[in-house]
mmCIF file of C-alpha atoms and ligand atoms in Angstrom:
data_model
loop_
_atom_site.group_PDB
_atom_site.id
_atom_site.type_symbol
_atom_site.label_atom_id
_atom_site.label_comp_id
_atom_site.label_asym_id
_atom_site.label_seq_id
_atom_site.Cartn_x
_atom_site.Cartn_y
_atom_site.Cartn_z
ATOM 1 C CA MET A 1 85.326 80.638 88.357
ATOM 2 C CA ILE A 2 85.010 83.460 90.877
ATOM 3 C CA ARG A 3 82.270 86.047 91.366
ATOM 4 C CA ILE A 4 83.243 89.655 91.997
ATOM 5 C CA VAL A 5 81.043 91.972 94.052
ATOM 6 C CA GLU A 6 81.797 95.486 92.861
ATOM 7 C CA MET A 7 82.513 97.981 95.648
ATOM 8 C CA GLY A 8 83.654 101.022 93.643
ATOM 9 C CA PRO A 9 80.542 103.208 93.892
ATOM 10 C CA ARG A 10 80.300 102.706 97.692
ATOM 11 C CA ASP A 11 83.633 101.760 99.310
ATOM 12 C CA GLY A 12 85.470 103.531 96.505
ATOM 13 C CA LEU A 13 83.661 106.832 96.553
ATOM 14 C CA GLN A 14 83.153 107.145 100.323
ATOM 15 C CA ASN A 15 86.847 107.896 100.769
ATOM 16 C CA ILE A 16 87.358 110.395 97.948
ATOM 17 C CA LYS A 17 87.690 113.964 99.132
ATOM 18 C CA ASN A 18 86.692 115.635 95.849
ATOM 19 C CA ASN A 19 83.067 116.386 95.239
ATOM 20 C CA ILE A 20 81.725 113.936 92.670
ATOM 21 C CA PRO A 21 78.537 115.027 90.885
ATOM 22 C CA THR A 22 75.615 112.620 91.218
ATOM 23 C CA GLU A 23 75.419 112.216 87.405
ATOM 24 C CA VAL A 24 79.019 111.009 87.362
ATOM 25 C CA LYS A 25 78.265 108.394 90.027
ATOM 26 C CA ILE A 26 75.253 107.264 88.003
ATOM 27 C CA ALA A 27 77.391 107.005 84.854
ATOM 28 C CA PHE A 28 79.945 104.966 86.849
ATOM 29 C CA VAL A 29 77.313 102.474 88.051
ATOM 30 C CA ASP A 30 75.788 102.258 84.563
ATOM 31 C CA ALA A 31 79.193 101.554 83.019
ATOM 32 C CA LEU A 32 79.900 98.883 85.661
ATOM 33 C CA SER A 33 76.510 97.338 84.883
ATOM 34 C CA GLN A 34 77.809 96.572 81.369
ATOM 35 C CA ALA A 35 80.981 94.792 82.539
ATOM 36 C CA GLY A 36 79.465 91.377 83.332
ATOM 37 C CA LEU A 37 79.252 91.947 87.104
ATOM 38 C CA ASP A 38 76.192 90.517 88.805
ATOM 39 C CA GLU A 39 76.347 92.526 92.039
ATOM 40 C CA ILE A 40 77.216 96.177 92.598
ATOM 41 C CA GLU A 41 77.197 98.028 95.939
ATOM 42 C CA VAL A 42 75.739 101.302 94.734
ATOM 43 C CA SER A 43 75.905 103.488 97.844
ATOM 44 C CA SER A 44 75.194 103.639 101.558
ATOM 45 C CA PHE A 45 72.309 105.025 103.577
ATOM 46 C CA VAL A 46 74.328 106.281 106.527
ATOM 47 C CA SER A 47 74.510 109.618 108.323
ATOM 48 C CA PRO A 48 75.240 112.300 105.697
ATOM 49 C CA LYS A 49 77.158 114.181 108.392
ATOM 50 C CA ARG A 50 79.546 111.223 108.794
ATOM 51 C CA VAL A 51 79.875 110.339 105.105
ATOM 52 C CA PRO A 52 78.889 113.392 103.044
ATOM 53 C CA GLN A 53 80.363 111.773 99.918
ATOM 54 C CA LEU A 54 77.407 109.377 99.714
ATOM 55 C CA ALA A 55 74.610 111.706 100.852
ATOM 56 C CA ASP A 56 73.022 111.363 97.409
ATOM 57 C CA ALA A 57 72.414 107.591 97.709
ATOM 58 C CA ALA A 58 68.688 107.886 96.914
ATOM 59 C CA GLU A 59 69.350 110.031 93.837
ATOM 60 C CA VAL A 60 72.004 107.627 92.567
ATOM 61 C CA PHE A 61 69.680 104.641 92.957
ATOM 62 C CA ALA A 62 66.870 106.565 91.235
ATOM 63 C CA GLY A 63 69.081 107.605 88.333
ATOM 64 C CA ILE A 64 70.748 104.340 87.342
ATOM 65 C CA THR A 65 69.621 102.229 84.411
ATOM 66 C CA ARG A 66 69.152 98.783 85.882
ATOM 67 C CA ASN A 67 70.535 95.776 84.095
ATOM 68 C CA PRO A 68 68.187 92.890 84.990
ATOM 69 C CA LYS A 69 71.231 90.613 85.383
ATOM 70 C CA VAL A 70 72.694 92.800 88.162
ATOM 71 C CA ARG A 71 71.728 93.001 91.850
ATOM 72 C CA TYR A 72 72.120 96.526 93.185
ATOM 73 C CA MET A 73 73.115 96.547 96.864
ATOM 74 C CA ALA A 74 72.943 99.258 99.543
ATOM 75 C CA LEU A 75 74.981 99.472 102.752
ATOM 76 C CA VAL A 76 72.807 100.251 105.802
ATOM 77 C CA PRO A 77 73.741 100.736 109.486
ATOM 78 C CA ASN A 78 70.273 100.762 111.074
ATOM 79 C CA GLU A 79 66.505 100.830 110.438
ATOM 80 C CA LYS A 80 66.649 104.348 109.054
ATOM 81 C CA GLY A 81 69.141 103.104 106.497
ATOM 82 C CA LEU A 82 66.914 100.125 105.737
ATOM 83 C CA ASP A 83 64.019 102.494 105.001
ATOM 84 C CA GLY A 84 66.263 104.403 102.605
ATOM 85 C CA ALA A 85 67.301 101.187 100.873
ATOM 86 C CA ILE A 86 63.708 99.974 100.578
ATOM 87 C CA GLY A 87 62.670 103.350 99.150
ATOM 88 C CA ALA A 88 65.497 103.072 96.641
ATOM 89 C CA LYS A 89 64.432 99.548 95.647
ATOM 90 C CA ALA A 90 67.789 98.010 96.499
ATOM 91 C CA ASP A 91 67.949 94.319 95.546
ATOM 92 C CA LYS A 92 70.117 93.433 98.523
ATOM 93 C CA ILE A 93 71.286 95.234 101.659
ATOM 94 C CA ALA A 94 74.438 94.948 103.732
ATOM 95 C CA VAL A 95 74.798 95.574 107.462
ATOM 96 C CA PHE A 96 78.236 96.141 108.926
ATOM 97 C CA THR A 97 80.007 95.566 112.188
ATOM 98 C CA ALA A 98 83.564 94.706 113.158
ATOM 99 C CA ALA A 99 85.715 92.285 115.099
ATOM 100 C CA SER A 100 87.352 95.092 117.065
ATOM 101 C CA GLU A 101 85.487 97.278 119.540
ATOM 102 C CA THR A 102 87.482 100.467 119.008
ATOM 103 C CA PHE A 103 87.044 100.483 115.246
ATOM 104 C CA ASN A 104 83.331 99.755 115.606
ATOM 105 C CA GLN A 105 82.928 102.726 117.961
ATOM 106 C CA MET A 106 84.764 105.018 115.571
ATOM 107 C CA ASN A 107 82.828 103.725 112.579
ATOM 108 C CA ILE A 108 79.250 103.326 113.779
ATOM 109 C CA ASN A 109 79.315 104.587 117.348
ATOM 110 C CA ALA A 110 78.302 101.269 118.886
ATOM 111 C CA THR A 111 79.800 98.259 120.607
ATOM 112 C CA ILE A 112 79.778 95.056 118.570
ATOM 113 C CA ALA A 113 76.923 93.720 120.731
ATOM 114 C CA GLU A 114 74.919 96.951 120.323
ATOM 115 C CA SER A 115 75.389 96.863 116.561
ATOM 116 C CA VAL A 116 74.144 93.282 116.359
ATOM 117 C CA GLU A 117 71.008 94.292 118.309
ATOM 118 C CA ARG A 118 70.573 97.264 115.971
ATOM 119 C CA PHE A 119 70.666 94.886 112.995
ATOM 120 C CA ARG A 120 68.055 92.499 114.406
ATOM 121 C CA PRO A 121 65.005 94.512 113.236
ATOM 122 C CA VAL A 122 66.848 95.431 110.030
ATOM 123 C CA VAL A 123 67.331 91.781 109.071
ATOM 124 C CA GLU A 124 63.805 90.875 110.219
ATOM 125 C CA ARG A 125 62.199 93.625 108.165
ATOM 126 C CA SER A 126 64.405 93.398 105.103
ATOM 127 C CA PRO A 127 62.443 92.287 102.047
ATOM 128 C CA VAL A 128 65.697 91.419 100.264
ATOM 129 C CA PRO A 129 68.748 89.260 101.070
ATOM 130 C CA VAL A 130 71.169 90.596 103.668
ATOM 131 C CA ARG A 131 74.956 90.535 103.610
ATOM 132 C CA GLY A 132 76.831 91.064 106.874
ATOM 133 C CA TYR A 133 80.286 92.623 106.896
ATOM 134 C CA VAL A 134 82.839 91.848 109.579
ATOM 135 C CA SER A 135 85.449 94.604 109.374
ATOM 136 C CA THR A 136 88.926 94.559 110.926
ATOM 137 C CA ALA A 137 88.917 90.759 110.723
ATOM 138 C CA PHE A 138 92.725 90.642 110.661
ATOM 139 C CA TYR A 139 94.034 93.974 111.954
ATOM 140 C CA CYS A 140 92.425 96.968 113.612
ATOM 141 C CA PRO A 141 93.964 100.408 113.042
ATOM 142 C CA TYR A 142 93.566 101.083 116.774
ATOM 143 C CA GLU A 143 93.973 97.690 118.472
ATOM 144 C CA GLY A 144 96.393 95.836 116.177
ATOM 145 C CA LYS A 145 96.143 92.115 115.447
ATOM 146 C CA VAL A 146 92.676 90.588 115.832
ATOM 147 C CA THR A 147 92.402 86.936 116.832
ATOM 148 C CA PRO A 148 90.418 84.578 114.567
ATOM 149 C CA THR A 149 88.321 83.267 117.481
ATOM 150 C CA TYR A 150 86.911 86.736 117.972
ATOM 151 C CA VAL A 151 86.056 87.080 114.278
ATOM 152 C CA VAL A 152 84.303 83.721 114.288
ATOM 153 C CA GLU A 153 82.128 84.816 117.235
ATOM 154 C CA VAL A 154 80.968 87.870 115.283
ATOM 155 C CA ILE A 155 80.296 85.785 112.161
ATOM 156 C CA LYS A 156 78.175 83.401 114.256
ATOM 157 C CA LYS A 157 76.130 86.305 115.632
ATOM 158 C CA LEU A 158 75.446 87.675 112.149
ATOM 159 C CA LEU A 159 74.425 84.242 110.860
ATOM 160 C CA GLU A 160 72.133 83.759 113.874
ATOM 161 C CA LEU A 161 70.462 87.061 112.998
ATOM 162 C CA GLY A 162 69.689 85.674 109.550
ATOM 163 C CA CYS A 163 72.365 87.196 107.332
ATOM 164 C CA ASP A 164 72.519 85.301 104.040
ATOM 165 C CA GLU A 165 76.182 86.005 103.362
ATOM 166 C CA ILE A 166 79.212 87.134 105.376
ATOM 167 C CA SER A 167 81.904 89.366 103.944
ATOM 168 C CA ILE A 168 85.163 89.175 105.890
ATOM 169 C CA GLY A 169 87.027 92.475 105.703
ATOM 170 C CA ASP A 170 90.733 93.217 105.796
ATOM 171 C CA THR A 171 89.817 96.861 106.320
ATOM 172 C CA ILE A 172 93.355 98.241 106.443
ATOM 173 C CA GLY A 173 94.915 95.778 104.004
ATOM 174 C CA LYS A 174 97.454 94.316 106.385
ATOM 175 C CA ALA A 175 96.668 90.601 106.190
ATOM 176 C CA GLN A 176 99.166 88.082 104.846
ATOM 177 C CA PRO A 177 98.165 84.889 102.991
ATOM 178 C CA ASP A 178 98.968 82.638 105.962
ATOM 179 C CA GLU A 179 96.703 84.756 108.155
ATOM 180 C CA VAL A 180 93.920 84.418 105.586
ATOM 181 C CA SER A 181 94.291 80.630 105.617
ATOM 182 C CA GLU A 182 94.396 80.635 109.424
ATOM 183 C CA LEU A 183 91.184 82.641 109.772
ATOM 184 C CA LEU A 184 89.322 80.724 107.079
ATOM 185 C CA ALA A 185 90.292 77.404 108.674
ATOM 186 C CA GLU A 186 88.229 78.551 111.679
ATOM 187 C CA SER A 187 85.467 80.568 110.014
ATOM 188 C CA LEU A 188 84.590 77.896 107.450
ATOM 189 C CA LYS A 189 83.603 75.634 110.343
ATOM 190 C CA VAL A 190 80.679 77.989 111.042
ATOM 191 C CA CYS A 191 80.116 79.671 107.661
ATOM 192 C CA PRO A 192 80.486 77.568 104.488
ATOM 193 C CA PRO A 193 82.427 78.819 101.448
ATOM 194 C CA LYS A 194 79.267 79.511 99.455
ATOM 195 C CA LYS A 195 78.138 81.988 102.141
ATOM 196 C CA THR A 196 81.562 83.618 102.577
ATOM 197 C CA ALA A 197 82.948 86.576 100.638
ATOM 198 C CA MET A 198 86.420 88.028 101.149
ATOM 199 C CA HIS A 199 86.863 91.809 101.196
ATOM 200 C CA PHE A 200 90.509 92.731 100.744
ATOM 201 C CA HIS A 201 91.983 96.189 100.809
ATOM 202 C CA ASP A 202 95.451 96.463 99.351
ATOM 203 C CA THR A 203 98.097 98.340 101.342
ATOM 204 C CA PHE A 204 101.153 96.176 100.938
ATOM 205 C CA GLY A 205 100.457 94.545 97.581
ATOM 206 C CA GLN A 206 99.304 91.314 99.237
ATOM 207 C CA ALA A 207 95.636 91.423 98.280
ATOM 208 C CA VAL A 208 95.951 89.212 95.184
ATOM 209 C CA ASN A 209 98.017 86.670 97.129
ATOM 210 C CA ASN A 210 95.442 86.813 99.900
ATOM 211 C CA ALA A 211 92.672 86.140 97.382
ATOM 212 C CA LYS A 212 94.640 83.170 96.025
ATOM 213 C CA ALA A 213 95.004 81.784 99.554
ATOM 214 C CA ALA A 214 91.247 82.137 100.080
ATOM 215 C CA ALA A 215 90.452 80.566 96.685
ATOM 216 C CA LYS A 216 92.553 77.528 97.662
ATOM 217 C CA LEU A 217 90.153 76.992 100.555
ATOM 218 C CA GLY A 218 87.103 77.147 98.297
ATOM 219 C CA ILE A 219 86.154 80.834 98.454
ATOM 220 C CA THR A 220 84.607 82.010 95.176
ATOM 221 C CA VAL A 221 83.161 85.428 96.075
ATOM 222 C CA PHE A 222 85.456 88.447 96.304
ATOM 223 C CA ASP A 223 84.732 92.131 96.822
ATOM 224 C CA ALA A 224 86.756 94.528 94.685
ATOM 225 C CA SER A 225 86.574 98.007 93.271
ATOM 226 C CA ALA A 226 87.111 99.159 89.713
ATOM 227 C CA GLY A 227 90.411 101.003 89.534
ATOM 228 C CA GLY A 228 91.256 99.900 93.092
ATOM 229 C CA ILE A 229 89.665 102.970 94.659
ATOM 230 C CA GLY A 230 88.319 102.858 98.185
ATOM 231 C CA GLY A 231 88.907 102.925 101.890
ATOM 232 C CA CYS A 232 87.101 103.635 105.110
ATOM 233 C CA PRO A 233 87.245 107.244 106.378
ATOM 234 C CA PHE A 234 87.184 105.897 109.971
ATOM 235 C CA ALA A 235 90.149 103.546 109.537
ATOM 236 C CA PRO A 236 93.268 105.716 109.342
ATOM 237 C CA GLY A 237 95.548 104.535 106.547
ATOM 238 C CA ALA A 238 92.869 102.369 104.922
ATOM 239 C CA PRO A 239 93.899 102.005 101.303
ATOM 240 C CA GLY A 240 91.888 101.156 98.215
ATOM 241 C CA ASN A 241 90.082 97.888 97.729
ATOM 242 C CA ILE A 242 91.772 95.216 95.672
ATOM 243 C CA SER A 243 91.071 96.276 92.099
ATOM 244 C CA THR A 244 88.403 94.495 90.101
ATOM 245 C CA GLU A 245 90.814 94.481 87.170
ATOM 246 C CA ALA A 246 93.552 92.700 89.167
ATOM 247 C CA LEU A 247 91.122 90.003 90.310
ATOM 248 C CA ALA A 248 89.698 89.618 86.811
ATOM 249 C CA ARG A 249 93.213 89.148 85.427
ATOM 250 C CA THR A 250 94.155 86.633 88.125
ATOM 251 C CA PHE A 251 91.049 84.446 88.104
ATOM 252 C CA ASP A 252 88.457 83.331 85.612
ATOM 253 C CA SER A 253 85.657 85.816 86.360
ATOM 254 C CA GLY A 254 83.748 86.239 83.111
ATOM 255 C CA LEU A 255 84.170 90.028 83.305
ATOM 256 C CA ASP A 256 84.716 92.250 80.277
ATOM 257 C CA LEU A 257 88.040 94.008 80.919
ATOM 258 C CA ASN A 258 87.411 96.675 78.267
ATOM 259 C CA ALA A 259 84.076 97.579 79.806
ATOM 260 C CA LEU A 260 85.732 97.690 83.242
ATOM 261 C CA ALA A 261 88.445 100.002 81.931
ATOM 262 C CA LYS A 262 85.771 102.329 80.572
ATOM 263 C CA ALA A 263 84.018 102.375 83.947
ATOM 264 C CA SER A 264 87.261 103.078 85.838
ATOM 265 C CA SER A 265 88.117 105.922 83.453
ATOM 266 C CA ILE A 266 84.921 107.726 84.485
ATOM 267 C CA MET A 267 86.265 108.163 88.015
ATOM 268 C CA ARG A 268 89.857 108.981 87.106
ATOM 269 C CA PRO A 269 89.403 112.791 86.873
ATOM 270 C CA TYR A 270 88.078 112.829 90.442
ATOM 271 C CA LEU A 271 90.846 110.853 92.158
HETATM 272 P P1 LIG B 1 75.058 107.900 115.680
HETATM 273 O O1 LIG B 1 76.098 108.912 115.594
HETATM 274 O O2 LIG B 1 75.226 106.806 116.681
HETATM 275 O O3 LIG B 1 73.758 108.646 116.101
HETATM 276 O O4 LIG B 1 74.877 107.276 114.234
HETATM 277 P P2 LIG B 1 72.242 108.510 115.764
HETATM 278 O O5 LIG B 1 71.825 107.141 115.352
HETATM 279 O O6 LIG B 1 71.541 109.093 116.931
HETATM 280 O O7 LIG B 1 72.114 109.518 114.532
HETATM 281 C C1 LIG B 1 72.856 110.736 114.440
HETATM 282 C C2 LIG B 1 72.357 111.510 113.246
HETATM 283 O O8 LIG B 1 72.485 110.704 112.063
HETATM 284 C C3 LIG B 1 70.875 111.890 113.314
HETATM 285 O O9 LIG B 1 70.713 113.095 112.563
HETATM 286 C C4 LIG B 1 70.202 110.773 112.569
HETATM 287 O O10 LIG B 1 68.961 111.122 112.000
HETATM 288 C C5 LIG B 1 71.198 110.513 111.452
HETATM 289 P P3 LIG B 1 70.698 114.532 113.286
HETATM 290 O O11 LIG B 1 69.586 114.421 114.297
HETATM 291 O O12 LIG B 1 72.053 114.696 113.936
HETATM 292 O O13 LIG B 1 70.462 115.472 112.162
HETATM 293 N N1 LIG B 1 71.129 109.137 110.942
HETATM 294 C C6 LIG B 1 70.998 108.826 109.657
HETATM 295 N N2 LIG B 1 70.888 109.576 108.549
HETATM 296 C C7 LIG B 1 70.760 108.938 107.375
HETATM 297 N N3 LIG B 1 70.761 107.580 107.259
HETATM 298 C C8 LIG B 1 70.862 106.821 108.356
HETATM 299 C C9 LIG B 1 70.989 107.440 109.615
HETATM 300 N N4 LIG B 1 71.118 106.962 110.853
HETATM 301 C C10 LIG B 1 71.201 108.017 111.677
HETATM 302 N N5 LIG B 1 70.866 105.487 108.224
HETATM 303 C C11 LIG B 1 75.490 105.840 112.438
HETATM 304 C C12 LIG B 1 75.154 105.943 113.910
HETATM 305 C C13 LIG B 1 75.837 104.399 112.177
HETATM 306 C C14 LIG B 1 74.270 106.240 111.638
HETATM 307 C C15 LIG B 1 76.669 106.765 112.098
HETATM 308 O O14 LIG B 1 77.717 106.553 112.993
HETATM 309 C C16 LIG B 1 77.170 106.589 110.671
HETATM 310 O O15 LIG B 1 76.455 106.889 109.727
HETATM 311 N N6 LIG B 1 78.430 106.161 110.482
HETATM 312 C C17 LIG B 1 79.047 106.023 109.163
HETATM 313 C C18 LIG B 1 79.558 104.653 108.995
HETATM 314 C C19 LIG B 1 80.098 104.417 107.603
HETATM 315 O O16 LIG B 1 79.418 104.657 106.613
HETATM 316 N N7 LIG B 1 81.358 103.894 107.511
HETATM 317 C C20 LIG B 1 81.949 103.525 106.282
HETATM 318 C C21 LIG B 1 81.383 102.248 105.726
HETATM 319 S S1 LIG B 1 81.936 100.763 106.557
HETATM 320 C C22 LIG B 1 83.350 100.283 105.656
HETATM 321 O O17 LIG B 1 83.796 101.011 104.819
HETATM 322 C C23 LIG B 1 83.942 98.905 105.879
HETATM 323 C C24 LIG B 1 83.562 97.894 104.786
HETATM 324 O O18 LIG B 1 83.956 98.348 103.514
HETATM 325 C C25 LIG B 1 84.228 96.535 105.072
HETATM 326 C C26 LIG B 1 85.725 96.637 105.365
HETATM 327 O O19 LIG B 1 86.468 97.230 104.557
HETATM 328 O O20 LIG B 1 86.103 96.096 106.380
HETATM 329 C C27 LIG B 1 82.038 97.657 104.747
HETATM 330 MG MG1 LIG B 2 85.958 98.195 102.736
#
């Protein structure tokens, strides 16, 4: 049995050029809340100049109808973001850094070391559990192949800070199953399967195979987005996340596929 962490409202919508009304985002989250998911990343509290698509994070959080079985997560880059997430009553927050310096600069304007220091007070002050993302864990759009040793060092730093869970990101969807096995063979030595989530984007149709490779090594938590929408505006060529539907058809997930289809259909007119 796997657990899917739904990324659609955050990773999905941050990369869509069309203007999506706040009410539509709220309807999307509410529909996802009825699909049997237990965690949804609702939005991010980042600079509205950098990601205008999610500038209404507070309004979205305030407008959703919370299902008590669902944890509603917010992505935050710094203490200002943490304050936004606390104000929005997020049940969990996620900080994010990368395993490649160039991507991290482009994404959050910091070195990896600077970002970890930025997260220290965020993790200390957070009243809710903290997930830590490691982006570009396989390939960087600027630097190419990333070595597993480097990824493991970043994972260690995030765990030392006190992150409760690590999500390993194939930001540009270039990983192959053998590379997933290779990285996990190293990362699982420092971060056990129950604390590890895999975050696959799907450029070359390998994301499901990558998830299968990870599942073989004991991974049970996967990030995905309804309808396969998504991508990072600061990673050129970043495609959509692996779709929640594809994962739910491949693994036993307990999700309601009809309810998922309804949720995905809400976004379709805006893609
Ligand atoms: P900065 O450019 O270094 O500068 O920002 P700053 O900290 O001095 O702030 C600049 C301006 O942003 C100021 O406003 C701040 O108040 C404001 P101004 O004075 O110019 O009017 N600001 C904020 N506003 C709202 N909320 C905040 C906040 N912080 C500062 N939290 C910063 C650094 C990280 C904020 C910026 O670079 C940023 O927001 N970047 C966007 C990063 C982002 O959202 N990327 C996409 C998500 S990551 C992803 O998709 C990957 C993932 O899915 C995993 C994977 O696929 O690998 C997670
Ligand atoms: Mg992503």
